[in-house]
mmCIF file of C-alpha atoms in Angstrom:
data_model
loop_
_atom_site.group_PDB
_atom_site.id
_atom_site.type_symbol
_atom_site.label_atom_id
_atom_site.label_comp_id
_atom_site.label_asym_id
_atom_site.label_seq_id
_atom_site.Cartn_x
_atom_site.Cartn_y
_atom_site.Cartn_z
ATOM 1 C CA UNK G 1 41.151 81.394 36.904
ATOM 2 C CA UNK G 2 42.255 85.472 36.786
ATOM 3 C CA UNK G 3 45.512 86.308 36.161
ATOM 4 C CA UNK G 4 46.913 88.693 38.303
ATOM 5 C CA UNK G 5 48.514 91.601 36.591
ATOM 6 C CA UNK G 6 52.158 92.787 37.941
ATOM 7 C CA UNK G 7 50.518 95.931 38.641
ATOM 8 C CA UNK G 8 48.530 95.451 41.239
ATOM 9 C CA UNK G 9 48.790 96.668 44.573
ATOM 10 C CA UNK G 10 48.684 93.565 47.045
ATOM 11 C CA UNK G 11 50.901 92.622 49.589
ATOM 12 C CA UNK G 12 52.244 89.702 47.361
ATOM 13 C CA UNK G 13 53.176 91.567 44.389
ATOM 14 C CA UNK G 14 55.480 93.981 46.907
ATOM 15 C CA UNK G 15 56.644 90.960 48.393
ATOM 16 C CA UNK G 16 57.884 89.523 45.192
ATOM 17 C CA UNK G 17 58.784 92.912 44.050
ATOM 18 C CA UNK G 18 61.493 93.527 46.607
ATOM 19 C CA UNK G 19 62.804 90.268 46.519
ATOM 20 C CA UNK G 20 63.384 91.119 42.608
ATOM 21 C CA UNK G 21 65.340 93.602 43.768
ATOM 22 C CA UNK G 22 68.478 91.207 44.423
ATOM 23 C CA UNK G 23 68.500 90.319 41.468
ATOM 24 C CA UNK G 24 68.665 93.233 39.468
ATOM 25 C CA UNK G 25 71.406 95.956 39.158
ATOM 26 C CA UNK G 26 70.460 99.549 39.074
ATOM 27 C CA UNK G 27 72.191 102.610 38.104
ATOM 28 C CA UNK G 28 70.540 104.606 40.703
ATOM 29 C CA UNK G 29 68.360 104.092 44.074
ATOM 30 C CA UNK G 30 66.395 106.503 45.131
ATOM 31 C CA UNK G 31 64.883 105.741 48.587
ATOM 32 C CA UNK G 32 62.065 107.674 49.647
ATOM 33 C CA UNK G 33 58.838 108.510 47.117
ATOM 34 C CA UNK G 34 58.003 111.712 47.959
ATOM 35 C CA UNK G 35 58.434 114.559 45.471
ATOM 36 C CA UNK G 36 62.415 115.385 46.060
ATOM 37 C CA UNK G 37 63.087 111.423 45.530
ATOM 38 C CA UNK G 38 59.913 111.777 42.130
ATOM 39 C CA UNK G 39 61.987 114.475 41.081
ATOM 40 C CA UNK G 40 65.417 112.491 41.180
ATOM 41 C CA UNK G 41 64.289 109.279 39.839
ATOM 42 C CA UNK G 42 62.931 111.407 36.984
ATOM 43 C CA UNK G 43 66.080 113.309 36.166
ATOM 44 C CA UNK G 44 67.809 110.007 36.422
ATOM 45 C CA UNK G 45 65.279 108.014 34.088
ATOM 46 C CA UNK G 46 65.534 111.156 31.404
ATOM 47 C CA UNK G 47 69.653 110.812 31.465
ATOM 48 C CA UNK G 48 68.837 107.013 30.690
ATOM 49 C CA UNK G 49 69.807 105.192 33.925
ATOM 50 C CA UNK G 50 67.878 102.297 34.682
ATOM 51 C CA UNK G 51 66.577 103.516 38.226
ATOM 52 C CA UNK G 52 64.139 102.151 41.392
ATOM 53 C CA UNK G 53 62.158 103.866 43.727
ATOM 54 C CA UNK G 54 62.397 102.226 47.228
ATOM 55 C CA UNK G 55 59.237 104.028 49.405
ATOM 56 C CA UNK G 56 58.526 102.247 52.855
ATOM 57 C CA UNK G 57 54.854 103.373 52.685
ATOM 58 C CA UNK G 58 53.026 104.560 49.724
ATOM 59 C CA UNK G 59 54.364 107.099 47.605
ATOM 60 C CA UNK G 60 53.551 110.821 48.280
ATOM 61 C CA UNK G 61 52.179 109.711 51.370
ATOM 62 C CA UNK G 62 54.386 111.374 53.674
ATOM 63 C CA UNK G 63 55.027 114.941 53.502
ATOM 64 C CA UNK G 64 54.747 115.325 49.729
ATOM 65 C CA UNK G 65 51.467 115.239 51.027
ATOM 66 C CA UNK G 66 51.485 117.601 53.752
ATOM 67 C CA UNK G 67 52.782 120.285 51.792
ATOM 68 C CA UNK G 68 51.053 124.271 51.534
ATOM 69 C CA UNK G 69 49.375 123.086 48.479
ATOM 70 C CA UNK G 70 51.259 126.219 46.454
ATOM 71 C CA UNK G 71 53.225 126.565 43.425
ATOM 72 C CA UNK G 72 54.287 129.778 44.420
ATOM 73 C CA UNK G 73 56.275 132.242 42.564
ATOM 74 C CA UNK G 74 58.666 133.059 44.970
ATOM 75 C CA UNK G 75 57.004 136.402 46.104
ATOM 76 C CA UNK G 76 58.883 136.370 49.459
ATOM 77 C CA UNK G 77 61.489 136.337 48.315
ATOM 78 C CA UNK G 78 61.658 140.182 46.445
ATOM 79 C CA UNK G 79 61.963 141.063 50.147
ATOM 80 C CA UNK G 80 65.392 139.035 49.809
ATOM 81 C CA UNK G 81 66.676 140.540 46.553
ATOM 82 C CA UNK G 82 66.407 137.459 45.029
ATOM 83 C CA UNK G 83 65.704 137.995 41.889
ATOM 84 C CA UNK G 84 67.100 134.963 40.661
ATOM 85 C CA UNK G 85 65.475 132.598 42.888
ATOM 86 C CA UNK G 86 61.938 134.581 41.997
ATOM 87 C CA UNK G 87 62.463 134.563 38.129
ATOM 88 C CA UNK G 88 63.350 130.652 38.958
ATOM 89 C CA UNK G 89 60.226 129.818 40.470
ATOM 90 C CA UNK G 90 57.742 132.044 38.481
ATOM 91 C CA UNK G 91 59.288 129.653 35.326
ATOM 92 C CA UNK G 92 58.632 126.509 37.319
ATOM 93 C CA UNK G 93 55.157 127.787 38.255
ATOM 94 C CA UNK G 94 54.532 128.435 34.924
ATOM 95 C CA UNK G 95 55.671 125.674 33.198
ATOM 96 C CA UNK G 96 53.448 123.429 35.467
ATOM 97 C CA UNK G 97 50.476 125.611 34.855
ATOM 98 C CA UNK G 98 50.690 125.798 31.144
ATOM 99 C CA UNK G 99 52.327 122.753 30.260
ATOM 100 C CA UNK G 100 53.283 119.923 32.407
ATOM 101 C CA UNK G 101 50.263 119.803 34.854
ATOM 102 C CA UNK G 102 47.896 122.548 34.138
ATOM 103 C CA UNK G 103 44.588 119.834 35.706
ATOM 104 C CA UNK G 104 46.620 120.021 38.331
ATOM 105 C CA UNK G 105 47.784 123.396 39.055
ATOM 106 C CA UNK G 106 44.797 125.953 39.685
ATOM 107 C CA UNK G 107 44.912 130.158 40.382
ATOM 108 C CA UNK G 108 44.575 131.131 43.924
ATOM 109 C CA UNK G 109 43.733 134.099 44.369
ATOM 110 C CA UNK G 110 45.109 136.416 47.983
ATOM 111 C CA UNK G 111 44.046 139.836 48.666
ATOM 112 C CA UNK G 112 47.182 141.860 50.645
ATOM 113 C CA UNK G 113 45.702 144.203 52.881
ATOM 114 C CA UNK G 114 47.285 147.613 53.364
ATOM 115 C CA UNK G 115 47.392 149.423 56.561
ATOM 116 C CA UNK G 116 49.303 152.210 55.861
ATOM 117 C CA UNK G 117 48.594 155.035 53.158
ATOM 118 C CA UNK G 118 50.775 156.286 50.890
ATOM 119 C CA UNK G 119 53.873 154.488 51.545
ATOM 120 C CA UNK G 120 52.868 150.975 51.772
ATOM 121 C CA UNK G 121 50.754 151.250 48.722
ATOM 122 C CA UNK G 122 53.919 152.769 46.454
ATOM 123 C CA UNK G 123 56.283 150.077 47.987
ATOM 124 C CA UNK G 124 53.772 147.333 47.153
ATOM 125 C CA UNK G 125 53.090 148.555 43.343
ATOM 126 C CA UNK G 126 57.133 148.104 43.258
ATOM 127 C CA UNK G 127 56.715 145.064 44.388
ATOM 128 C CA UNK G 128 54.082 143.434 42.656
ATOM 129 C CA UNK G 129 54.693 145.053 39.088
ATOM 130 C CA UNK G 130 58.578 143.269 39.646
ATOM 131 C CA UNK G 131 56.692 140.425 40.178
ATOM 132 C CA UNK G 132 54.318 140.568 37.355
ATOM 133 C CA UNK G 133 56.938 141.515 35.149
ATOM 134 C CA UNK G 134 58.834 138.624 36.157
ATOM 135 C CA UNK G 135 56.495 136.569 35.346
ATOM 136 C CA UNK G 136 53.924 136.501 37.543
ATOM 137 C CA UNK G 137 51.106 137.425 35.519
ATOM 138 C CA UNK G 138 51.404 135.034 32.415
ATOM 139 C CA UNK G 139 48.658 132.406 33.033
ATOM 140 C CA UNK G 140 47.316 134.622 36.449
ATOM 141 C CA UNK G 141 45.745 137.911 36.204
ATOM 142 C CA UNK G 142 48.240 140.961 36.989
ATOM 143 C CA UNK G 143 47.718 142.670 40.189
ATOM 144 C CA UNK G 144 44.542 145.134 40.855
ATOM 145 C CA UNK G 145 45.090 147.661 43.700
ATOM 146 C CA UNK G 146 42.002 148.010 45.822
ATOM 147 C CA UNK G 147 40.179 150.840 47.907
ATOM 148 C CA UNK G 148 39.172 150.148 51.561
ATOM 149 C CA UNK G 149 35.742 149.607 50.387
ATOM 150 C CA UNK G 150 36.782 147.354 47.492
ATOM 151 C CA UNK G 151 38.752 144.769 49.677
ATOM 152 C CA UNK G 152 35.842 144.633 52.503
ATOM 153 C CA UNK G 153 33.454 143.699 49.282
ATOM 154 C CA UNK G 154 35.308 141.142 48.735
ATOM 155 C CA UNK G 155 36.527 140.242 52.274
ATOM 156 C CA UNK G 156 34.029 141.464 54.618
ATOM 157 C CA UNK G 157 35.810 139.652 57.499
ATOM 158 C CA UNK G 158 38.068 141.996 57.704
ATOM 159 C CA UNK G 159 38.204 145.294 60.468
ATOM 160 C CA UNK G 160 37.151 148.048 58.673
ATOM 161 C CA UNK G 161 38.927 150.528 60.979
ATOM 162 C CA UNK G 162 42.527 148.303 60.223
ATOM 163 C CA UNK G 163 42.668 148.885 56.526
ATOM 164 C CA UNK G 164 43.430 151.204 53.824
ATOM 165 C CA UNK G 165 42.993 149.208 50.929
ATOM 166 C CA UNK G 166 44.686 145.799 49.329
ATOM 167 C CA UNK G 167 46.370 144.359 46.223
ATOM 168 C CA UNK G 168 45.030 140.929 44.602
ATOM 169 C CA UNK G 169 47.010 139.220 43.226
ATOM 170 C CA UNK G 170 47.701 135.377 42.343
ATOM 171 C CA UNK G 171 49.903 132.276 43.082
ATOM 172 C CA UNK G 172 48.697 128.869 42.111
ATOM 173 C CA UNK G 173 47.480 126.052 44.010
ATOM 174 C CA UNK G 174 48.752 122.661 42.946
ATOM 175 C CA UNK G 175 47.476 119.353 43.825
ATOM 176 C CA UNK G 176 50.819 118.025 45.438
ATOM 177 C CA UNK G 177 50.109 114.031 46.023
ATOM 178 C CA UNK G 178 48.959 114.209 42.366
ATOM 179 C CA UNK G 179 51.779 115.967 41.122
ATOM 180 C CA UNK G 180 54.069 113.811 42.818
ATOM 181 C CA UNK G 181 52.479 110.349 41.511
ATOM 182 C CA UNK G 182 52.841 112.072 38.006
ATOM 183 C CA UNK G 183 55.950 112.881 38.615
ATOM 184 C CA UNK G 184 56.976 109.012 39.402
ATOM 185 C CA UNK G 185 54.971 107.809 36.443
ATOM 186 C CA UNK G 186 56.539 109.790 33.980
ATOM 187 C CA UNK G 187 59.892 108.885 35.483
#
């Protein structure tokens, strides 16, 4: 005869598992098992409270799994003037990339195209070397301005009459589901 092991997934070990519920007490309940309610039940679990995850489908299924797929830095944001929320995120990204999920958090690399001369292409150095600077170019490359015929090379998709040149420049691309079930485990 096999043993079953508590681990399992199976509709009787959830079965039994929720009815254990009654008879436990828990400092915290965290219902949902997406990443806000990962994030939570780890925070809780570091501070030492004994805590449960309550999920009425599977964990990240929902739209921890639907997300952009980005760890990004916050770039939008400069628009904003918000510095802090920017310097906030590029840490986060960071962190994740070099330390707490780097097979899980990649370099994407995005090409800005430029339609306007001089101008657009001062405004966006500003920009980008804030971001950099920031940040934004610890475990990604910096930013690379690029001519007309440098961004068609390498994105010939593009209408050749609608741009002046580009900047490339990276956010990260995370593996979100993933992330999230590592997120629970740890917790």
């Amino acid at each position: 005869m096999t043993q079953q092991s508590n681990q399992s997934f199976n509709p009787e070990y959830f079965e039994n598992r929720w009815k254990g519920y009654a008879d436990e007490d828990y400092d915290v309940v965290i219902i949902g098992g997406g990443s806000v309610g990962a994030g939570a039940a780890a925070d809780a679990a570091t501070r030492g409270l004994k805590t449960a995850v309550i999920e009425a489908r599977d964990f990240a299924a929902g739209t921890s799994s639907r997300s952009s797929k980005m760890f990004h830095g916050g770039l939008r944001y400069l628009a904003m003037f918000d510095f802090r929320l920017v310097a906030e995120s590029l840490k986060e990204r960071e962190l994740n990339m070099s330390t707490l999920a780097p097979h899980l958090v990649k370099p994407l690399k995005f090409i800005f195209p430029l339609t306007h001369h001089v101008w657009e292409r001062v405004m966006m150095f500003g920009g980008f070397t804030l971001y950099d600077l920031m940040g934004g170019a610890k475990s990604v490359p910096m930013q690379k301005h690029l001519t007309r015929k440098g961004v068609l090379k390498v994105t010939p998709g593009l209408k050749e009459d609608a741009i002046v040149g580009g900047v490339r420049y990276y956010d990260t691309l995370v593996d979100d589901a993933r992330h999230t079930m590592t997120v629970l485990r740890t917790a």
